XYZ file of C-alpha atoms in Angstrom:
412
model
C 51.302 4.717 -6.294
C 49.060 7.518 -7.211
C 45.067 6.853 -7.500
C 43.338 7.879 -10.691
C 42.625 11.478 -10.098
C 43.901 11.988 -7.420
C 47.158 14.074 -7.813
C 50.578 13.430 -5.766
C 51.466 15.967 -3.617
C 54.200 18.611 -4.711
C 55.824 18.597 -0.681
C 55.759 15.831 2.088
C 53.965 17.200 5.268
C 57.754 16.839 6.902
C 59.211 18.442 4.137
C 57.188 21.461 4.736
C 57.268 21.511 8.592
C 61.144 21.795 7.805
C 60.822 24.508 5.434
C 58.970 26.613 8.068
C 60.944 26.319 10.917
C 64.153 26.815 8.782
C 62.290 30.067 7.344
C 61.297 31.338 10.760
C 65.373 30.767 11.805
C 65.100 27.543 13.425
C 67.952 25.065 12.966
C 70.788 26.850 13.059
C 73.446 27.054 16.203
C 72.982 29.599 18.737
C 76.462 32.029 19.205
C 78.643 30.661 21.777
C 80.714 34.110 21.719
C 78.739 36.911 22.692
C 75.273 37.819 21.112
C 75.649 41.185 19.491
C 73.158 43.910 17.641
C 74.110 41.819 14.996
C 72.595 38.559 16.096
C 69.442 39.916 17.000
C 68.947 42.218 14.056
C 68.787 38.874 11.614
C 66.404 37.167 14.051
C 64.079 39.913 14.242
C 64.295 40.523 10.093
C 64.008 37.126 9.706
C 60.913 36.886 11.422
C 59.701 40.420 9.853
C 58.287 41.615 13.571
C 57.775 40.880 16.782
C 54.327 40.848 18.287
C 53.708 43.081 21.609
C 51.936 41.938 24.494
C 51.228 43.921 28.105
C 51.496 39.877 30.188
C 54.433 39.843 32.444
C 53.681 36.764 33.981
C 57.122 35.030 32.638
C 58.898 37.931 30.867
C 57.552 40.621 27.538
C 56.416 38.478 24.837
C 58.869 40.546 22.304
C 61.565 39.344 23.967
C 60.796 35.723 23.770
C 60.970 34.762 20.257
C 64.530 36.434 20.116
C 65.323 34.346 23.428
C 63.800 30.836 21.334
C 66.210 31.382 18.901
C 69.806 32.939 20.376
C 69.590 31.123 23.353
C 70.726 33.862 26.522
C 71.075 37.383 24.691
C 71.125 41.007 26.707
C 67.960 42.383 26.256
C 69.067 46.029 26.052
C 70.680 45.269 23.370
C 66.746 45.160 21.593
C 65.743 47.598 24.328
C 68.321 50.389 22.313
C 67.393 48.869 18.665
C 63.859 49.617 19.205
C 64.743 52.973 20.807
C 63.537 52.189 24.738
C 66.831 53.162 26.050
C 69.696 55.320 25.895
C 72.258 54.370 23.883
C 74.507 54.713 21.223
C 72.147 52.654 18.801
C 69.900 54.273 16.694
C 66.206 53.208 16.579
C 65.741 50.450 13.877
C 62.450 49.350 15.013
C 59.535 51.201 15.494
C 56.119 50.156 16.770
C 52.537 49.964 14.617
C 49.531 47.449 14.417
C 50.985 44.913 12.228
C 50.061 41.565 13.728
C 48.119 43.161 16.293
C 50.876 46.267 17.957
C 53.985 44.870 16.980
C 57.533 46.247 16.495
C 58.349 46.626 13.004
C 61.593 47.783 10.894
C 61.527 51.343 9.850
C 60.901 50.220 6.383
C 58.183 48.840 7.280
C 55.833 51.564 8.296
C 55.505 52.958 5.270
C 53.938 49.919 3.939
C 51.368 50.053 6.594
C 50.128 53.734 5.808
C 46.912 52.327 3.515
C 46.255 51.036 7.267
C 46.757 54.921 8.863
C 44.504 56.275 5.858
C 41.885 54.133 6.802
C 41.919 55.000 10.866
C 37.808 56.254 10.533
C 36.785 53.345 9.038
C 38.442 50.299 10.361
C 40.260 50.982 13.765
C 38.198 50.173 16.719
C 34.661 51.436 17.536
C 35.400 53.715 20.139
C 38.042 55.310 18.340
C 36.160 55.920 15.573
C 33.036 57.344 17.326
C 35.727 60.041 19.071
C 37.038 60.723 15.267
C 33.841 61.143 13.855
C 32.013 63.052 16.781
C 34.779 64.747 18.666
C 37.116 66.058 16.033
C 38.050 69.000 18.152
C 39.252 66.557 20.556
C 41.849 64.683 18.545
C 42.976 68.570 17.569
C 43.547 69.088 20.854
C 45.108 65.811 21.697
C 47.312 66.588 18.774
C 48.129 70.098 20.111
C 49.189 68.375 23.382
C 51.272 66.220 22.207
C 52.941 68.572 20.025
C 53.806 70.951 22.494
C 54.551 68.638 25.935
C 55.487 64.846 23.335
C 56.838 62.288 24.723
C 53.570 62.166 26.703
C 51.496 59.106 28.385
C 48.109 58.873 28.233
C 48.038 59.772 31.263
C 49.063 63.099 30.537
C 46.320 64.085 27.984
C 44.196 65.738 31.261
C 40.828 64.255 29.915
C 38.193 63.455 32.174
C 38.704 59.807 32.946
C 34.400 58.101 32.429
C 32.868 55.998 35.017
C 33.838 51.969 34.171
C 30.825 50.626 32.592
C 30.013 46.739 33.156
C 31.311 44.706 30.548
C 34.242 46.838 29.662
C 37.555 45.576 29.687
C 39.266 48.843 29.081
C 38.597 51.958 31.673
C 39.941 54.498 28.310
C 39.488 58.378 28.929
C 38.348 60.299 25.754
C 42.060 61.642 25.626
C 43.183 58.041 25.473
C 40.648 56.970 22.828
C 41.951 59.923 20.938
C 45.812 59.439 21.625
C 45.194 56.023 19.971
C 43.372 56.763 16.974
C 45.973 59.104 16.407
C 48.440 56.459 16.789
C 46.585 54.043 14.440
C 46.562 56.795 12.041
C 49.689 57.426 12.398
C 49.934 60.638 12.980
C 51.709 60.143 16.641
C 53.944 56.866 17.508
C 55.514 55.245 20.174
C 58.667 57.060 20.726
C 59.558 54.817 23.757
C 57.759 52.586 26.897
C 58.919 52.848 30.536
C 57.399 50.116 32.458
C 55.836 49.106 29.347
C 53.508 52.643 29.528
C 54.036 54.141 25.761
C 55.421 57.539 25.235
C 53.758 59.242 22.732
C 55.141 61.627 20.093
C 54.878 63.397 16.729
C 55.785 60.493 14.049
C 58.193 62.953 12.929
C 60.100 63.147 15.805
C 59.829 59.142 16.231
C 61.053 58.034 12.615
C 63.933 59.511 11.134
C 63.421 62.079 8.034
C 63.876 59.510 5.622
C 61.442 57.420 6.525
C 58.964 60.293 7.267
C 59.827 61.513 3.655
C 59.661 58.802 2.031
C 56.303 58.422 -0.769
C 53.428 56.588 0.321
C 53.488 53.617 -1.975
C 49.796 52.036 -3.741
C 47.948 50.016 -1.500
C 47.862 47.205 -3.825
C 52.123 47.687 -4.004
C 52.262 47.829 -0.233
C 50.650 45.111 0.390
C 52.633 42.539 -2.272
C 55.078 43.330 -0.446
C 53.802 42.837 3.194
C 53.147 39.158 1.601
C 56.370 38.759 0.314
C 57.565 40.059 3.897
C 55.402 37.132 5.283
C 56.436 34.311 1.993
C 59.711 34.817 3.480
C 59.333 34.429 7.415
C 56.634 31.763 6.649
C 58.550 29.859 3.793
C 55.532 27.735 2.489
C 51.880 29.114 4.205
C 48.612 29.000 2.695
C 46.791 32.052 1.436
C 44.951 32.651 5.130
C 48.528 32.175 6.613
C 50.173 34.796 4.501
C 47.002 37.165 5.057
C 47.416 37.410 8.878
C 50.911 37.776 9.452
C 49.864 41.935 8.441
C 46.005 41.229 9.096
C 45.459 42.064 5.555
C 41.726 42.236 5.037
C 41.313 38.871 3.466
C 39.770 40.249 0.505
C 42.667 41.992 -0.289
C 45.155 38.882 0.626
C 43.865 36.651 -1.771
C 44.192 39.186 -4.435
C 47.606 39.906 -3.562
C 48.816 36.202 -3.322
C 46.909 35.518 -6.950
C 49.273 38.286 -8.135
C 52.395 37.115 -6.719
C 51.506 33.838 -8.394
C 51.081 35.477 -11.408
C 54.406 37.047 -11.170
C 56.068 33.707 -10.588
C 56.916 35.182 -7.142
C 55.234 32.483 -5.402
C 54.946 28.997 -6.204
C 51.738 26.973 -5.642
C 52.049 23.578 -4.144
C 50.283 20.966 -2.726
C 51.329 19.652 0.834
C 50.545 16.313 2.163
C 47.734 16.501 4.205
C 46.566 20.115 3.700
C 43.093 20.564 3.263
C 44.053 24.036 1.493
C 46.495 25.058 -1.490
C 50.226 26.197 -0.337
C 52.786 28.801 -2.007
C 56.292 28.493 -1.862
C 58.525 30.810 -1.629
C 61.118 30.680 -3.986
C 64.594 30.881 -1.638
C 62.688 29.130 1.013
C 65.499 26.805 2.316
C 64.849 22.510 2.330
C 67.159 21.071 5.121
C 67.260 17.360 5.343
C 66.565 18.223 9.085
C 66.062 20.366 11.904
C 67.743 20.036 15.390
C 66.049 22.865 17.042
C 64.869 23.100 21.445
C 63.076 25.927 22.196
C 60.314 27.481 24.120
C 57.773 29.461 21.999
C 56.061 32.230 23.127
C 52.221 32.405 22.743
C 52.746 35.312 20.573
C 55.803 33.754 18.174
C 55.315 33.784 14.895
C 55.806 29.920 14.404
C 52.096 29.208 16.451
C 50.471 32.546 17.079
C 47.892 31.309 13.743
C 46.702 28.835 15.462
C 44.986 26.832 12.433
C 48.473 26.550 11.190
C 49.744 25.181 14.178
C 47.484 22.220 13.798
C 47.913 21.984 10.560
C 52.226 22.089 10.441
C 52.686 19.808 13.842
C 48.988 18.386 14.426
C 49.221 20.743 17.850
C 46.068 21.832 19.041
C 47.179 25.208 20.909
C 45.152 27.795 22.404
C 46.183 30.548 24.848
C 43.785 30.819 28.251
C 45.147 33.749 29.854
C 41.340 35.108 29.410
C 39.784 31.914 30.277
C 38.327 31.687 34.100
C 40.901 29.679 35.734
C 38.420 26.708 36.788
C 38.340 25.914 33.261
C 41.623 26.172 31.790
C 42.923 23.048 30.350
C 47.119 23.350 30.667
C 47.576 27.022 32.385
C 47.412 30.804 32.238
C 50.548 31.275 30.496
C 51.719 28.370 28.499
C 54.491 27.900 25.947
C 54.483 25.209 23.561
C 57.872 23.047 23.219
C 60.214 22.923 20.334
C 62.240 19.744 20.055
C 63.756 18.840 16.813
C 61.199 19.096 13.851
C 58.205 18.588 16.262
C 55.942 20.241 19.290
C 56.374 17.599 22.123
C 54.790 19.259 24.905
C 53.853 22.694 26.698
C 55.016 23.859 29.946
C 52.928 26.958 31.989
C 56.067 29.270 33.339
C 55.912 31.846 35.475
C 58.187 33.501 36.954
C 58.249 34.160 41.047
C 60.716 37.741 40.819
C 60.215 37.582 44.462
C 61.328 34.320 45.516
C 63.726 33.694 42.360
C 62.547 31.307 40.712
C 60.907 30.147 37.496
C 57.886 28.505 38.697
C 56.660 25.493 36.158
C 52.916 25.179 37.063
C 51.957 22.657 35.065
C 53.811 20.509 32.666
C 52.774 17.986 29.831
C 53.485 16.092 26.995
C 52.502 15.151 23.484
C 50.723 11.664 23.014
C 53.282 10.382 20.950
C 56.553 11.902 22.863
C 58.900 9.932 25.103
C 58.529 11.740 28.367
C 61.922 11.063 29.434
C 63.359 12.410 26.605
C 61.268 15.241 26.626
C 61.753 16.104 29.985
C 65.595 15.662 29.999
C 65.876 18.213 27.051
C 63.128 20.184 28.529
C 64.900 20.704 31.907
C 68.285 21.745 30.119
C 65.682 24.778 28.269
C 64.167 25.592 31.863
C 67.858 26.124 33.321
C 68.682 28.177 30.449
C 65.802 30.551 30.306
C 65.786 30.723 34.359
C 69.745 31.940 33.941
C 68.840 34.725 31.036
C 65.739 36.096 33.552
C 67.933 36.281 36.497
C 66.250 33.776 38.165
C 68.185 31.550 40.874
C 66.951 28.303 39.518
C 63.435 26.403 38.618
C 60.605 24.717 40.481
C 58.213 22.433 38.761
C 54.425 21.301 40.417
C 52.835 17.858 39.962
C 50.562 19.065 37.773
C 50.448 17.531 34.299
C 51.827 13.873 32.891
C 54.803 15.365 31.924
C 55.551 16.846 35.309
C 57.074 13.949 37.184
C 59.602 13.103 34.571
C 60.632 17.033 34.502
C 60.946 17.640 37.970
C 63.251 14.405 38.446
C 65.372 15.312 35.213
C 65.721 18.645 37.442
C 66.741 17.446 40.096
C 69.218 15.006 38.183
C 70.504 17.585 36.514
């Protein structure tokens, strides 16, 4: 029964929590042949990115998200897609700030270039200050590069500055330059060793048809960078569909009021959301979801936190920069897929020297059946210990999920 006034909503909150996992390619079987180009191509266009991260503690956070949903997968096989080894594939991903630096489809970057034209006023402050009182300094850098590219940073022979206290970053002026050139996209990343970028000409790092290609409106570009993010998303809110590019939010809720407008999206009200959602069109309904996985802190499906709470009632925040006397679950800790729901978080880590994949704390959702969770949990552990090499996995007694996981280990 509906109360006077108050309209019904237009989706259950289930109905859209299954919408968003289907849209982020959740829910479907993982191969049980070989995992090919193929497979990992549609999981990385389905998601529209993958977000880069410099923590090693467990494995690259671009590899993860690929790993949640194909199960084991070789990882050169992305390695040669994104161009960061030898091989017969041709680059089909390139990296740019996106959702923070990300790796992005070729076709992509073009619809990021508003971003490059606005390098002096909106990357950070220290790049800016070397663009706007050092310009003979990003000519040089530029020169450098030109003549010696691939380059690190480490190349560009810049006298490195004394650490000042606070900083978090010891930058060299040729550094600070090499990235606002980056941002601006006037060099990219034509590979990493060790994770180190390897800068170069964006000519020489995009093929000529990209490079070539016109520099679309702002306003077109970034329609479709929500459309990009309607589709990986499924249903979102306005803020949602913003920050999967960081659009300034100005911008974001002009471009979702035109896509409404256009009948592209579809506005809706979800049980339970304190904000208006949009629907996107295709976005597929499944009766249900059997998904397991282990979600990197960077994954598309939590790294907006607010939605996070507000699509699984999960309260997640990452404390990698919180002093470890006050951390609350762990340094590195990845929420738990199970079904249609978050049931618990694990922190992982994995012990290359010893070979093992080190669970340092473990715990569960108030509502979740610990057993369950940890049986299902353990199977996840085994797998993702096998696809890192790793001879098998060790769990602490820290957290209330921990005892149950460490016996449904050793069961198993």
């Amino acid at each position: 029964m509906v109360k006077c006034g108050v309209p019904s909503a237009d989706l259950s909150a289930a109905t859209a929590r299954r919408i968003a996992l289907a849209a982020q390619g959740f829910g479907l079987p993982r191969p049980t042949g070989p995992v090919t180009a193929r497979h990992v191509r549609k999981v990385v266009d389905t998601m529209g990115l993958l977000q880069l991260d410099s923590v090693n503690v467990l494995c690259r956070s671009h590899y993860l998200p690929v790993f949640a949903r194909l199960g084991r997968y070789p990882r050169e096989v992305l390695d040669r897609l994104t161009g960061h080894t030898a091989g017969r594939m041709q680059r089909e991903y390139v990296e740019y700030w996106a959702h923070e630096a990300s790796l992005i489809p070729l076709a992509t970057h073009p619809l990021l270039r508003w971003r490059m034209a606005r390098a002096a006023e909106e990357s950070w402050g220290g790049m800016q200050r070397v663009a706007r009182e050092h310009p003979q300094l990003l000519a040089e850098v530029r020169r450098v590069v030109a003549e010696h590219g691939p380059i690190r940073s480490a190349d560009v022979l810049i006298e490195r500055q004394a650490k000042k206290a606070g900083q978090m970053w010891n930058w060299h002026a040729g550094k600070i330059a090499l990235e606002y050139l980056f941002w601006a996209g006037e060099v990219g990343a034509a590979r990493r060793v060790n994770f180190e970028r390897r800068y170069d000409l964006i000519e020489r790092v995009l093929p000529a048809a990209i490079v070539d290609q016109p520099t679309p409106a702002r306003e077109d570009a970034q329609r479709e960078l929500v459309r990009i993010a309607a589709r990986a998303y499924g249903v979102a809110t306005e803020p949602d569909l913003g920050d999967y590019f960081r659009l300034p939010r100005a911008d974001s809720k002009q471009r979702v009021a035109e896509l409404v407008e256009a009948g592209e999206l579809l506005p809706v009200a979800v049980a339970g959301w304190d904000a208006p959602g949009y629907l996107w069109p295709a976005a597929r309904r499944p009766r249900r979801v059997q998904a397991r996985a282990l979600l990197s802190p960077f994954d598309p499906l939590v790294w907006f936190r607010d939605r996070a709470k507000r699509l699984f009632g999960f309260h997640y925040r990452i404390e990698i920069y919180t002093p470890a006397a006050q951390r609350v679950h762990g340094y590195y800790v990845l929420p738990f897929l199970l079904g249609e729901t978050l049931v618990g978080r694990v922190d992982l880590k994995s012990d290359r020297q010893a070979g093992v994949l080190r669970v340092q704390s473990a715990w569960a959702e108030p509502d979740a059946c610990h057993d369950e969770v940890a049986a299902e949990l353990a199977l996840e552990l085994a797998e993702l210990a096998g696809w890192l090499d790793l001879d098998g996995v060790q769990v602490t007694d820290r957290g209330d999920l921990a005892p149950a996981l460490a016996a449904a280990l050793n069961h198993g």
